[in-house]
């Protein structure tokens, strides 16, 4: 495609035509497929089947489109003339389904770890700021934020989350107290979404309170804490919406620090692994879970899951390095 820069000396009409070419869209014309036709389409692309009746049952409960997310890495998606043909001639529908089941169990494991982190962040953020400023409604004070725009945006998000809540303690506050309009932070932060909670921490100006929150999670840099919580929120949403996390490049890459309170990774490993792959995120989840939940079984459960992953599940596709379990954070 021709770049914008190459058209900087074009006449106005020519530039307009150029942009019109870029934004032209076509009508969606694909027709729905019956379950039987879905199977025939997969077979035509080279996928093998051990039991078509079982496959029909699976596709009637897991949509073809969702299943397609797991066939995609094994197909030729570059050459349209090949109609997304499978790159291997020995892969079965059942192999893809086993990857789907592995990914589902992996999501549950990750979601459980992130749940602990989310609850801990709610608790520490409220406790530290409330105590340090002796203010039950500290989050309503604009002085705690980087700028007025950040303050207005996050307060709007918090208010929307509170107003959507059906929790009895929120109803009780609204029925008993006329001001402030929103409940105390220890109530309010219990009902905001993880995304709102992440943006709240990001919006706060750098202060002793913000540093202390990061310190209690074993991090010396508030920017690392901000990035981690943003990445965890994105990962949590993938898990909550049942999206594939195996062989995924995450929209929010995670920053890996060199100076952590507890053992993490050496500089060489940090520089070599991919920051937008699952392994980097798992390492950060494990690091924080060890702090807030000593003796947790996150690593044990992950190892047990990996033992049953099947031949078609590649750890390389989720960013695992060799001997990953010998890294300091995983010991």
PDB file of C-alpha atoms in Angstrom:
ATOM      1  CA  UNK A   1       0.000   0.000   0.000  1.00  0.00           C
ATOM      2  CA  UNK A   2       1.289   3.474  -0.853  1.00  0.00           C
ATOM      3  CA  UNK A   3       2.229   5.532   2.184  1.00  0.00           C
ATOM      4  CA  UNK A   4       0.641   8.814   3.183  1.00  0.00           C
ATOM      5  CA  UNK A   5       4.009  10.561   2.843  1.00  0.00           C
ATOM      6  CA  UNK A   6       4.208   9.810  -0.873  1.00  0.00           C
ATOM      7  CA  UNK A   7       1.003  11.804  -1.430  1.00  0.00           C
ATOM      8  CA  UNK A   8       1.990  14.942   0.439  1.00  0.00           C
ATOM      9  CA  UNK A   9       2.432  16.909  -2.849  1.00  0.00           C
ATOM     10  CA  UNK A  10      -0.732  15.568  -4.494  1.00  0.00           C
ATOM     11  CA  UNK A  11      -3.619  17.773  -5.487  1.00  0.00           C
ATOM     12  CA  UNK A  12      -6.542  17.845  -3.003  1.00  0.00           C
ATOM     13  CA  UNK A  13      -8.713  15.712  -5.282  1.00  0.00           C
ATOM     14  CA  UNK A  14      -5.987  13.108  -5.673  1.00  0.00           C
ATOM     15  CA  UNK A  15      -5.464  12.864  -1.902  1.00  0.00           C
ATOM     16  CA  UNK A  16      -9.212  12.443  -1.416  1.00  0.00           C
ATOM     17  CA  UNK A  17      -9.309   9.616  -3.959  1.00  0.00           C
ATOM     18  CA  UNK A  18      -6.353   7.953  -2.223  1.00  0.00           C
ATOM     19  CA  UNK A  19      -8.127   7.937   1.136  1.00  0.00           C
ATOM     20  CA  UNK A  20     -11.356   6.764  -0.475  1.00  0.00           C
ATOM     21  CA  UNK A  21      -9.471   3.746  -1.811  1.00  0.00           C
ATOM     22  CA  UNK A  22      -8.195   2.932   1.673  1.00  0.00           C
ATOM     23  CA  UNK A  23     -11.589   2.982   3.391  1.00  0.00           C
ATOM     24  CA  UNK A  24     -13.681   1.160   0.782  1.00  0.00           C
ATOM     25  CA  UNK A  25     -15.501  -1.740   2.429  1.00  0.00           C
ATOM     26  CA  UNK A  26     -17.418  -4.669   1.003  1.00  0.00           C
ATOM     27  CA  UNK A  27     -20.693  -6.253   2.028  1.00  0.00           C
ATOM     28  CA  UNK A  28     -20.508  -9.396   4.169  1.00  0.00           C
ATOM     29  CA  UNK A  29     -21.784 -12.231   2.004  1.00  0.00           C
ATOM     30  CA  UNK A  30     -20.854 -15.425   3.842  1.00  0.00           C
ATOM     31  CA  UNK A  31     -23.800 -17.736   4.468  1.00  0.00           C
ATOM     32  CA  UNK A  32     -24.359 -19.717   7.688  1.00  0.00           C
ATOM     33  CA  UNK A  33     -23.182 -23.322   7.601  1.00  0.00           C
ATOM     34  CA  UNK A  34     -24.967 -26.340   9.051  1.00  0.00           C
ATOM     35  CA  UNK A  35     -22.962 -28.476  11.472  1.00  0.00           C
ATOM     36  CA  UNK A  36     -22.553 -31.087   8.731  1.00  0.00           C
ATOM     37  CA  UNK A  37     -21.255 -28.457   6.304  1.00  0.00           C
ATOM     38  CA  UNK A  38     -18.869 -27.126   8.937  1.00  0.00           C
ATOM     39  CA  UNK A  39     -17.338 -30.593   9.192  1.00  0.00           C
ATOM     40  CA  UNK A  40     -17.132 -30.911   5.414  1.00  0.00           C
ATOM     41  CA  UNK A  41     -15.392 -27.530   5.234  1.00  0.00           C
ATOM     42  CA  UNK A  42     -12.801 -28.624   7.788  1.00  0.00           C
ATOM     43  CA  UNK A  43     -12.290 -31.919   5.981  1.00  0.00           C
ATOM     44  CA  UNK A  44     -11.870 -30.078   2.692  1.00  0.00           C
ATOM     45  CA  UNK A  45      -9.096 -28.046   4.271  1.00  0.00           C
ATOM     46  CA  UNK A  46      -7.287 -31.211   5.363  1.00  0.00           C
ATOM     47  CA  UNK A  47      -8.434 -31.807   8.928  1.00  0.00           C
ATOM     48  CA  UNK A  48      -8.877 -35.478   9.831  1.00  0.00           C
ATOM     49  CA  UNK A  49     -11.663 -36.955  11.982  1.00  0.00           C
ATOM     50  CA  UNK A  50     -11.730 -40.039  14.190  1.00  0.00           C
ATOM     51  CA  UNK A  51     -15.448 -39.774  14.959  1.00  0.00           C
ATOM     52  CA  UNK A  52     -17.640 -37.359  13.010  1.00  0.00           C
ATOM     53  CA  UNK A  53     -20.660 -37.900  15.242  1.00  0.00           C
ATOM     54  CA  UNK A  54     -18.674 -36.808  18.283  1.00  0.00           C
ATOM     55  CA  UNK A  55     -17.397 -33.844  16.287  1.00  0.00           C
ATOM     56  CA  UNK A  56     -20.978 -32.836  15.452  1.00  0.00           C
ATOM     57  CA  UNK A  57     -21.873 -32.893  19.153  1.00  0.00           C
ATOM     58  CA  UNK A  58     -18.836 -30.767  20.018  1.00  0.00           C
ATOM     59  CA  UNK A  59     -19.528 -28.183  17.302  1.00  0.00           C
ATOM     60  CA  UNK A  60     -23.159 -27.943  18.367  1.00  0.00           C
ATOM     61  CA  UNK A  61     -21.982 -26.788  21.817  1.00  0.00           C
ATOM     62  CA  UNK A  62     -18.752 -25.000  20.915  1.00  0.00           C
ATOM     63  CA  UNK A  63     -19.311 -22.780  17.923  1.00  0.00           C
ATOM     64  CA  UNK A  64     -17.369 -23.340  14.716  1.00  0.00           C
ATOM     65  CA  UNK A  65     -16.128 -19.762  14.993  1.00  0.00           C
ATOM     66  CA  UNK A  66     -14.750 -20.336  18.515  1.00  0.00           C
ATOM     67  CA  UNK A  67     -13.208 -23.643  17.413  1.00  0.00           C
ATOM     68  CA  UNK A  68     -11.607 -21.816  14.468  1.00  0.00           C
ATOM     69  CA  UNK A  69      -9.415 -19.882  16.918  1.00  0.00           C
ATOM     70  CA  UNK A  70      -7.665 -23.164  17.720  1.00  0.00           C
ATOM     71  CA  UNK A  71      -7.355 -24.441  14.154  1.00  0.00           C
ATOM     72  CA  UNK A  72      -5.963 -21.106  12.941  1.00  0.00           C
ATOM     73  CA  UNK A  73      -2.317 -21.628  14.076  1.00  0.00           C
ATOM     74  CA  UNK A  74      -2.184 -24.864  12.051  1.00  0.00           C
ATOM     75  CA  UNK A  75      -3.546 -23.401   8.800  1.00  0.00           C
ATOM     76  CA  UNK A  76      -2.145 -21.500   5.842  1.00  0.00           C
ATOM     77  CA  UNK A  77      -3.660 -18.078   6.488  1.00  0.00           C
ATOM     78  CA  UNK A  78      -1.408 -16.149   4.105  1.00  0.00           C
ATOM     79  CA  UNK A  79      -2.395 -17.599   0.729  1.00  0.00           C
ATOM     80  CA  UNK A  80      -6.134 -17.142   0.115  1.00  0.00           C
ATOM     81  CA  UNK A  81      -5.997 -19.506  -2.857  1.00  0.00           C
ATOM     82  CA  UNK A  82      -5.299 -22.369  -0.429  1.00  0.00           C
ATOM     83  CA  UNK A  83      -8.571 -21.672   1.441  1.00  0.00           C
ATOM     84  CA  UNK A  84      -6.858 -21.883   4.845  1.00  0.00           C
ATOM     85  CA  UNK A  85      -5.558 -25.399   4.179  1.00  0.00           C
ATOM     86  CA  UNK A  86      -3.989 -27.227   7.124  1.00  0.00           C
ATOM     87  CA  UNK A  87      -0.210 -27.157   7.036  1.00  0.00           C
ATOM     88  CA  UNK A  88       0.095 -30.713   8.419  1.00  0.00           C
ATOM     89  CA  UNK A  89      -1.550 -33.762   6.956  1.00  0.00           C
ATOM     90  CA  UNK A  90      -1.696 -35.705  10.231  1.00  0.00           C
ATOM     91  CA  UNK A  91      -3.748 -33.470  12.532  1.00  0.00           C
ATOM     92  CA  UNK A  92      -7.159 -34.583  13.744  1.00  0.00           C
ATOM     93  CA  UNK A  93     -10.231 -32.708  14.915  1.00  0.00           C
ATOM     94  CA  UNK A  94      -9.730 -34.452  18.249  1.00  0.00           C
ATOM     95  CA  UNK A  95      -6.214 -32.991  18.519  1.00  0.00           C
ATOM     96  CA  UNK A  96      -7.605 -29.487  18.122  1.00  0.00           C
ATOM     97  CA  UNK A  97     -10.310 -30.238  20.674  1.00  0.00           C
ATOM     98  CA  UNK A  98      -7.652 -31.374  23.165  1.00  0.00           C
ATOM     99  CA  UNK A  99      -5.896 -28.033  22.680  1.00  0.00           C
ATOM    100  CA  UNK A 100      -9.222 -26.311  23.365  1.00  0.00           C
ATOM    101  CA  UNK A 101      -9.628 -28.318  26.602  1.00  0.00           C
ATOM    102  CA  UNK A 102      -6.049 -27.533  27.639  1.00  0.00           C
ATOM    103  CA  UNK A 103      -6.623 -23.827  27.023  1.00  0.00           C
ATOM    104  CA  UNK A 104      -9.828 -23.929  29.055  1.00  0.00           C
ATOM    105  CA  UNK A 105      -8.056 -25.477  32.043  1.00  0.00           C
ATOM    106  CA  UNK A 106      -5.207 -23.010  31.635  1.00  0.00           C
ATOM    107  CA  UNK A 107      -7.654 -20.089  31.723  1.00  0.00           C
ATOM    108  CA  UNK A 108      -9.203 -21.393  34.941  1.00  0.00           C
ATOM    109  CA  UNK A 109      -5.769 -21.676  36.562  1.00  0.00           C
ATOM    110  CA  UNK A 110      -4.791 -18.154  35.479  1.00  0.00           C
ATOM    111  CA  UNK A 111      -8.144 -16.676  36.471  1.00  0.00           C
ATOM    112  CA  UNK A 112      -7.777 -18.134  39.965  1.00  0.00           C
ATOM    113  CA  UNK A 113      -4.364 -16.501  40.367  1.00  0.00           C
ATOM    114  CA  UNK A 114      -5.519 -13.136  39.069  1.00  0.00           C
ATOM    115  CA  UNK A 115      -8.558 -13.214  41.359  1.00  0.00           C
ATOM    116  CA  UNK A 116      -6.229 -13.318  44.374  1.00  0.00           C
ATOM    117  CA  UNK A 117      -4.207 -10.415  42.991  1.00  0.00           C
ATOM    118  CA  UNK A 118      -7.303  -8.347  42.231  1.00  0.00           C
ATOM    119  CA  UNK A 119      -8.675  -8.791  45.753  1.00  0.00           C
ATOM    120  CA  UNK A 120      -5.279  -7.921  47.253  1.00  0.00           C
ATOM    121  CA  UNK A 121      -4.995  -4.738  45.168  1.00  0.00           C
ATOM    122  CA  UNK A 122      -8.469  -3.619  46.244  1.00  0.00           C
ATOM    123  CA  UNK A 123      -7.513  -4.192  49.866  1.00  0.00           C
ATOM    124  CA  UNK A 124      -4.072  -2.588  49.862  1.00  0.00           C
ATOM    125  CA  UNK A 125      -5.045   0.412  47.749  1.00  0.00           C
ATOM    126  CA  UNK A 126      -7.929   1.251  50.058  1.00  0.00           C
ATOM    127  CA  UNK A 127      -6.082   0.509  53.308  1.00  0.00           C
ATOM    128  CA  UNK A 128      -2.873   2.343  52.489  1.00  0.00           C
ATOM    129  CA  UNK A 129      -4.475   5.504  51.085  1.00  0.00           C
ATOM    130  CA  UNK A 130      -7.195   5.649  53.753  1.00  0.00           C
ATOM    131  CA  UNK A 131      -4.690   5.336  56.587  1.00  0.00           C
ATOM    132  CA  UNK A 132      -1.975   7.543  55.126  1.00  0.00           C
ATOM    133  CA  UNK A 133      -4.392  10.424  54.458  1.00  0.00           C
ATOM    134  CA  UNK A 134      -6.847   9.613  57.270  1.00  0.00           C
ATOM    135  CA  UNK A 135      -9.646   9.922  54.726  1.00  0.00           C
ATOM    136  CA  UNK A 136     -12.382   7.376  54.023  1.00  0.00           C
ATOM    137  CA  UNK A 137     -13.112   9.044  50.654  1.00  0.00           C
ATOM    138  CA  UNK A 138      -9.561   9.848  49.550  1.00  0.00           C
ATOM    139  CA  UNK A 139     -10.300   8.823  45.947  1.00  0.00           C
ATOM    140  CA  UNK A 140     -12.673  11.813  45.621  1.00  0.00           C
ATOM    141  CA  UNK A 141      -9.829  14.248  46.356  1.00  0.00           C
ATOM    142  CA  UNK A 142      -8.488  15.644  43.085  1.00  0.00           C
ATOM    143  CA  UNK A 143      -5.111  16.417  44.682  1.00  0.00           C
ATOM    144  CA  UNK A 144      -4.229  12.727  44.583  1.00  0.00           C
ATOM    145  CA  UNK A 145      -4.364  12.596  40.782  1.00  0.00           C
ATOM    146  CA  UNK A 146      -1.885  13.436  38.036  1.00  0.00           C
ATOM    147  CA  UNK A 147      -4.165  16.060  36.506  1.00  0.00           C
ATOM    148  CA  UNK A 148      -7.771  17.224  36.433  1.00  0.00           C
ATOM    149  CA  UNK A 149      -8.606  15.329  33.261  1.00  0.00           C
ATOM    150  CA  UNK A 150      -7.424  12.029  34.782  1.00  0.00           C
ATOM    151  CA  UNK A 151      -9.435  12.781  37.906  1.00  0.00           C
ATOM    152  CA  UNK A 152     -12.666  13.501  36.042  1.00  0.00           C
ATOM    153  CA  UNK A 153     -12.419  10.412  33.847  1.00  0.00           C
ATOM    154  CA  UNK A 154     -11.725   7.961  36.660  1.00  0.00           C
ATOM    155  CA  UNK A 155     -14.380   9.402  38.969  1.00  0.00           C
ATOM    156  CA  UNK A 156     -16.914   9.002  36.170  1.00  0.00           C
ATOM    157  CA  UNK A 157     -15.910   5.352  35.718  1.00  0.00           C
ATOM    158  CA  UNK A 158     -16.048   4.700  39.462  1.00  0.00           C
ATOM    159  CA  UNK A 159     -19.497   6.305  39.739  1.00  0.00           C
ATOM    160  CA  UNK A 160     -20.810   4.188  36.858  1.00  0.00           C
ATOM    161  CA  UNK A 161     -19.537   0.990  38.483  1.00  0.00           C
ATOM    162  CA  UNK A 162     -21.020   1.937  41.868  1.00  0.00           C
ATOM    163  CA  UNK A 163     -24.384   2.820  40.345  1.00  0.00           C
ATOM    164  CA  UNK A 164     -24.515  -0.549  38.555  1.00  0.00           C
ATOM    165  CA  UNK A 165     -23.859  -2.455  41.756  1.00  0.00           C
ATOM    166  CA  UNK A 166     -26.628  -4.412  43.490  1.00  0.00           C
ATOM    167  CA  UNK A 167     -24.584  -5.149  46.600  1.00  0.00           C
ATOM    168  CA  UNK A 168     -26.525  -4.699  49.831  1.00  0.00           C
ATOM    169  CA  UNK A 169     -23.755  -2.623  51.458  1.00  0.00           C
ATOM    170  CA  UNK A 170     -23.947  -0.123  48.577  1.00  0.00           C
ATOM    171  CA  UNK A 171     -27.730   0.098  48.881  1.00  0.00           C
ATOM    172  CA  UNK A 172     -27.405   0.551  52.651  1.00  0.00           C
ATOM    173  CA  UNK A 173     -24.934   3.409  52.256  1.00  0.00           C
ATOM    174  CA  UNK A 174     -27.130   5.209  49.740  1.00  0.00           C
ATOM    175  CA  UNK A 175     -30.209   4.844  51.936  1.00  0.00           C
ATOM    176  CA  UNK A 176     -28.490   6.082  55.103  1.00  0.00           C
ATOM    177  CA  UNK A 177     -25.962   8.735  54.069  1.00  0.00           C
ATOM    178  CA  UNK A 178     -26.562  11.797  51.953  1.00  0.00           C
ATOM    179  CA  UNK A 179     -22.899  12.742  51.489  1.00  0.00           C
ATOM    180  CA  UNK A 180     -20.454  12.018  50.104  1.00  0.00           C
ATOM    181  CA  UNK A 181     -22.524  10.621  47.275  1.00  0.00           C
ATOM    182  CA  UNK A 182     -20.268   7.568  46.872  1.00  0.00           C
ATOM    183  CA  UNK A 183     -19.452   5.131  49.694  1.00  0.00           C
ATOM    184  CA  UNK A 184     -16.116   4.949  51.517  1.00  0.00           C
ATOM    185  CA  UNK A 185     -13.181   3.556  49.558  1.00  0.00           C
ATOM    186  CA  UNK A 186     -13.319   0.169  51.285  1.00  0.00           C
ATOM    187  CA  UNK A 187     -16.854  -0.239  49.951  1.00  0.00           C
ATOM    188  CA  UNK A 188     -16.458   1.517  46.609  1.00  0.00           C
ATOM    189  CA  UNK A 189     -13.327  -0.351  45.546  1.00  0.00           C
ATOM    190  CA  UNK A 190     -15.063  -3.672  46.214  1.00  0.00           C
ATOM    191  CA  UNK A 191     -17.549  -3.079  43.398  1.00  0.00           C
ATOM    192  CA  UNK A 192     -15.520  -1.364  40.683  1.00  0.00           C
ATOM    193  CA  UNK A 193     -14.281  -3.480  37.771  1.00  0.00           C
ATOM    194  CA  UNK A 194     -10.675  -4.593  37.586  1.00  0.00           C
ATOM    195  CA  UNK A 195     -10.254  -2.319  34.580  1.00  0.00           C
ATOM    196  CA  UNK A 196     -11.462   0.674  36.610  1.00  0.00           C
ATOM    197  CA  UNK A 197      -9.217  -0.337  39.500  1.00  0.00           C
ATOM    198  CA  UNK A 198      -6.241  -0.535  37.129  1.00  0.00           C
ATOM    199  CA  UNK A 199      -6.987   2.896  35.661  1.00  0.00           C
ATOM    200  CA  UNK A 200      -7.437   4.345  39.161  1.00  0.00           C
ATOM    201  CA  UNK A 201      -3.918   3.329  40.191  1.00  0.00           C
ATOM    202  CA  UNK A 202      -2.528   4.586  36.871  1.00  0.00           C
ATOM    203  CA  UNK A 203      -4.301   7.956  37.321  1.00  0.00           C
ATOM    204  CA  UNK A 204      -2.893   8.620  40.807  1.00  0.00           C
ATOM    205  CA  UNK A 205       0.104  10.922  41.037  1.00  0.00           C
ATOM    206  CA  UNK A 206       3.385   9.535  42.290  1.00  0.00           C
ATOM    207  CA  UNK A 207       3.354   9.677  46.078  1.00  0.00           C
ATOM    208  CA  UNK A 208       4.480   7.775  49.163  1.00  0.00           C
ATOM    209  CA  UNK A 209       1.121   5.997  49.208  1.00  0.00           C
ATOM    210  CA  UNK A 210       1.407   4.893  45.585  1.00  0.00           C
ATOM    211  CA  UNK A 211       4.968   3.695  46.183  1.00  0.00           C
ATOM    212  CA  UNK A 212       3.860   1.756  49.253  1.00  0.00           C
ATOM    213  CA  UNK A 213       1.188  -0.087  47.273  1.00  0.00           C
ATOM    214  CA  UNK A 214       3.839  -1.187  44.769  1.00  0.00           C
ATOM    215  CA  UNK A 215       6.288  -2.067  47.559  1.00  0.00           C
ATOM    216  CA  UNK A 216       3.791  -4.403  49.185  1.00  0.00           C
ATOM    217  CA  UNK A 217       3.671  -6.326  45.915  1.00  0.00           C
ATOM    218  CA  UNK A 218       7.471  -6.593  45.851  1.00  0.00           C
ATOM    219  CA  UNK A 219       7.983  -3.881  43.226  1.00  0.00           C
ATOM    220  CA  UNK A 220      10.214  -0.833  43.572  1.00  0.00           C
ATOM    221  CA  UNK A 221       8.783   1.084  40.613  1.00  0.00           C
ATOM    222  CA  UNK A 222       5.194   2.359  40.492  1.00  0.00           C
ATOM    223  CA  UNK A 223       5.341   2.324  36.682  1.00  0.00           C
ATOM    224  CA  UNK A 224       6.019  -1.425  36.744  1.00  0.00           C
ATOM    225  CA  UNK A 225       3.083  -1.894  39.117  1.00  0.00           C
ATOM    226  CA  UNK A 226       0.901   0.190  36.801  1.00  0.00           C
ATOM    227  CA  UNK A 227       1.923  -1.879  33.783  1.00  0.00           C
ATOM    228  CA  UNK A 228       1.497  -5.213  35.582  1.00  0.00           C
ATOM    229  CA  UNK A 229      -1.977  -4.387  36.787  1.00  0.00           C
ATOM    230  CA  UNK A 230      -2.986  -3.198  33.313  1.00  0.00           C
ATOM    231  CA  UNK A 231      -1.629  -6.418  31.785  1.00  0.00           C
ATOM    232  CA  UNK A 232      -3.368  -8.545  34.444  1.00  0.00           C
ATOM    233  CA  UNK A 233      -6.648  -6.745  33.756  1.00  0.00           C
ATOM    234  CA  UNK A 234      -6.335  -7.495  30.044  1.00  0.00           C
ATOM    235  CA  UNK A 235      -5.463 -11.137  30.740  1.00  0.00           C
ATOM    236  CA  UNK A 236      -8.367 -11.439  33.173  1.00  0.00           C
ATOM    237  CA  UNK A 237     -10.764 -10.177  30.516  1.00  0.00           C
ATOM    238  CA  UNK A 238      -9.476 -12.784  28.065  1.00  0.00           C
ATOM    239  CA  UNK A 239     -10.116 -15.489  30.668  1.00  0.00           C
ATOM    240  CA  UNK A 240     -13.522 -14.128  31.676  1.00  0.00           C
ATOM    241  CA  UNK A 241     -14.690 -14.005  28.060  1.00  0.00           C
ATOM    242  CA  UNK A 242     -13.322 -17.493  27.322  1.00  0.00           C
ATOM    243  CA  UNK A 243     -10.851 -16.204  24.742  1.00  0.00           C
ATOM    244  CA  UNK A 244      -7.850 -18.259  23.701  1.00  0.00           C
ATOM    245  CA  UNK A 245      -4.756 -17.543  25.795  1.00  0.00           C
ATOM    246  CA  UNK A 246      -2.602 -20.328  24.306  1.00  0.00           C
ATOM    247  CA  UNK A 247      -0.606 -19.063  21.313  1.00  0.00           C
ATOM    248  CA  UNK A 248      -1.799 -15.495  21.826  1.00  0.00           C
ATOM    249  CA  UNK A 249       0.091 -12.252  21.484  1.00  0.00           C
ATOM    250  CA  UNK A 250      -1.434 -10.089  24.174  1.00  0.00           C
ATOM    251  CA  UNK A 251      -2.402  -6.503  23.426  1.00  0.00           C
ATOM    252  CA  UNK A 252      -0.687  -5.307  26.608  1.00  0.00           C
ATOM    253  CA  UNK A 253       2.959  -6.382  26.838  1.00  0.00           C
ATOM    254  CA  UNK A 254       4.280  -6.742  30.356  1.00  0.00           C
ATOM    255  CA  UNK A 255       7.434  -4.981  31.557  1.00  0.00           C
ATOM    256  CA  UNK A 256       9.841  -7.217  33.456  1.00  0.00           C
ATOM    257  CA  UNK A 257      11.883  -5.475  36.182  1.00  0.00           C
ATOM    258  CA  UNK A 258      15.518  -5.995  37.132  1.00  0.00           C
ATOM    259  CA  UNK A 259      15.119  -4.755  40.708  1.00  0.00           C
ATOM    260  CA  UNK A 260      12.481  -6.728  42.603  1.00  0.00           C
ATOM    261  CA  UNK A 261      12.226  -7.288  46.334  1.00  0.00           C
ATOM    262  CA  UNK A 262      12.271 -11.050  45.884  1.00  0.00           C
ATOM    263  CA  UNK A 263      14.054 -13.286  43.317  1.00  0.00           C
ATOM    264  CA  UNK A 264      12.581 -12.954  39.831  1.00  0.00           C
ATOM    265  CA  UNK A 265      14.748 -13.403  36.709  1.00  0.00           C
ATOM    266  CA  UNK A 266      18.250 -12.467  35.648  1.00  0.00           C
ATOM    267  CA  UNK A 267      18.816  -9.721  33.104  1.00  0.00           C
ATOM    268  CA  UNK A 268      19.698 -12.146  30.313  1.00  0.00           C
ATOM    269  CA  UNK A 269      16.441 -14.061  30.624  1.00  0.00           C
ATOM    270  CA  UNK A 270      14.405 -10.853  30.887  1.00  0.00           C
ATOM    271  CA  UNK A 271      15.945  -9.637  27.629  1.00  0.00           C
ATOM    272  CA  UNK A 272      15.381 -12.935  25.815  1.00  0.00           C
ATOM    273  CA  UNK A 273      11.753 -13.837  26.492  1.00  0.00           C
ATOM    274  CA  UNK A 274       8.761 -12.321  24.717  1.00  0.00           C
ATOM    275  CA  UNK A 275       6.861  -9.804  26.816  1.00  0.00           C
ATOM    276  CA  UNK A 276       3.563 -10.248  24.935  1.00  0.00           C
ATOM    277  CA  UNK A 277       3.418 -14.017  25.439  1.00  0.00           C
ATOM    278  CA  UNK A 278       1.721 -15.884  28.261  1.00  0.00           C
ATOM    279  CA  UNK A 279       4.865 -17.106  30.032  1.00  0.00           C
ATOM    280  CA  UNK A 280       5.933 -13.564  30.954  1.00  0.00           C
ATOM    281  CA  UNK A 281       2.497 -12.893  32.408  1.00  0.00           C
ATOM    282  CA  UNK A 282       2.437 -16.207  34.259  1.00  0.00           C
ATOM    283  CA  UNK A 283       5.798 -15.383  35.839  1.00  0.00           C
ATOM    284  CA  UNK A 284       4.454 -12.070  37.142  1.00  0.00           C
ATOM    285  CA  UNK A 285       1.269 -13.689  38.440  1.00  0.00           C
ATOM    286  CA  UNK A 286       3.392 -16.325  40.215  1.00  0.00           C
ATOM    287  CA  UNK A 287       5.665 -13.646  41.692  1.00  0.00           C
ATOM    288  CA  UNK A 288       2.799 -11.726  43.268  1.00  0.00           C
ATOM    289  CA  UNK A 289       0.848 -14.816  44.352  1.00  0.00           C
ATOM    290  CA  UNK A 290       3.897 -15.979  46.314  1.00  0.00           C
ATOM    291  CA  UNK A 291       3.827 -12.665  48.202  1.00  0.00           C
ATOM    292  CA  UNK A 292       0.115 -12.446  48.955  1.00  0.00           C
ATOM    293  CA  UNK A 293      -0.574 -16.175  49.239  1.00  0.00           C
ATOM    294  CA  UNK A 294       2.494 -17.995  50.623  1.00  0.00           C
ATOM    295  CA  UNK A 295       2.392 -21.724  50.053  1.00  0.00           C
ATOM    296  CA  UNK A 296       0.029 -21.424  47.084  1.00  0.00           C
ATOM    297  CA  UNK A 297      -0.166 -24.259  44.551  1.00  0.00           C
ATOM    298  CA  UNK A 298       0.008 -22.171  41.376  1.00  0.00           C
ATOM    299  CA  UNK A 299       3.231 -23.803  40.132  1.00  0.00           C
ATOM    300  CA  UNK A 300       2.127 -27.321  41.087  1.00  0.00           C
ATOM    301  CA  UNK A 301      -1.179 -26.929  39.285  1.00  0.00           C
ATOM    302  CA  UNK A 302       0.575 -25.537  36.216  1.00  0.00           C
ATOM    303  CA  UNK A 303       3.067 -28.409  36.143  1.00  0.00           C
ATOM    304  CA  UNK A 304       0.261 -30.958  36.456  1.00  0.00           C
ATOM    305  CA  UNK A 305      -1.596 -29.311  33.605  1.00  0.00           C
ATOM    306  CA  UNK A 306       1.493 -29.278  31.385  1.00  0.00           C
ATOM    307  CA  UNK A 307       2.047 -32.986  31.980  1.00  0.00           C
ATOM    308  CA  UNK A 308      -1.328 -33.658  30.338  1.00  0.00           C
ATOM    309  CA  UNK A 309      -1.084 -31.076  27.557  1.00  0.00           C
ATOM    310  CA  UNK A 310      -0.807 -33.502  24.633  1.00  0.00           C
ATOM    311  CA  UNK A 311       1.627 -33.572  21.708  1.00  0.00           C
ATOM    312  CA  UNK A 312       0.079 -30.696  19.760  1.00  0.00           C
ATOM    313  CA  UNK A 313       0.338 -28.117  22.546  1.00  0.00           C
ATOM    314  CA  UNK A 314       3.619 -26.298  22.022  1.00  0.00           C
ATOM    315  CA  UNK A 315       5.044 -24.478  25.041  1.00  0.00           C
ATOM    316  CA  UNK A 316       7.114 -22.398  22.645  1.00  0.00           C
ATOM    317  CA  UNK A 317       3.905 -20.853  21.332  1.00  0.00           C
ATOM    318  CA  UNK A 318       3.179 -19.443  24.792  1.00  0.00           C
ATOM    319  CA  UNK A 319       6.724 -18.212  25.330  1.00  0.00           C
ATOM    320  CA  UNK A 320       8.147 -20.840  27.686  1.00  0.00           C
ATOM    321  CA  UNK A 321      11.964 -20.950  27.645  1.00  0.00           C
ATOM    322  CA  UNK A 322      13.929 -24.138  28.230  1.00  0.00           C
ATOM    323  CA  UNK A 323      14.176 -25.127  31.904  1.00  0.00           C
ATOM    324  CA  UNK A 324      11.676 -22.439  32.820  1.00  0.00           C
ATOM    325  CA  UNK A 325      10.960 -24.101  36.154  1.00  0.00           C
ATOM    326  CA  UNK A 326      14.551 -23.457  37.288  1.00  0.00           C
ATOM    327  CA  UNK A 327      14.194 -19.666  37.073  1.00  0.00           C
ATOM    328  CA  UNK A 328      14.291 -17.978  40.514  1.00  0.00           C
ATOM    329  CA  UNK A 329      10.643 -16.867  40.359  1.00  0.00           C
ATOM    330  CA  UNK A 330       9.537 -20.439  39.656  1.00  0.00           C
ATOM    331  CA  UNK A 331      11.637 -22.231  42.271  1.00  0.00           C
TER     332      UNK A 331
END
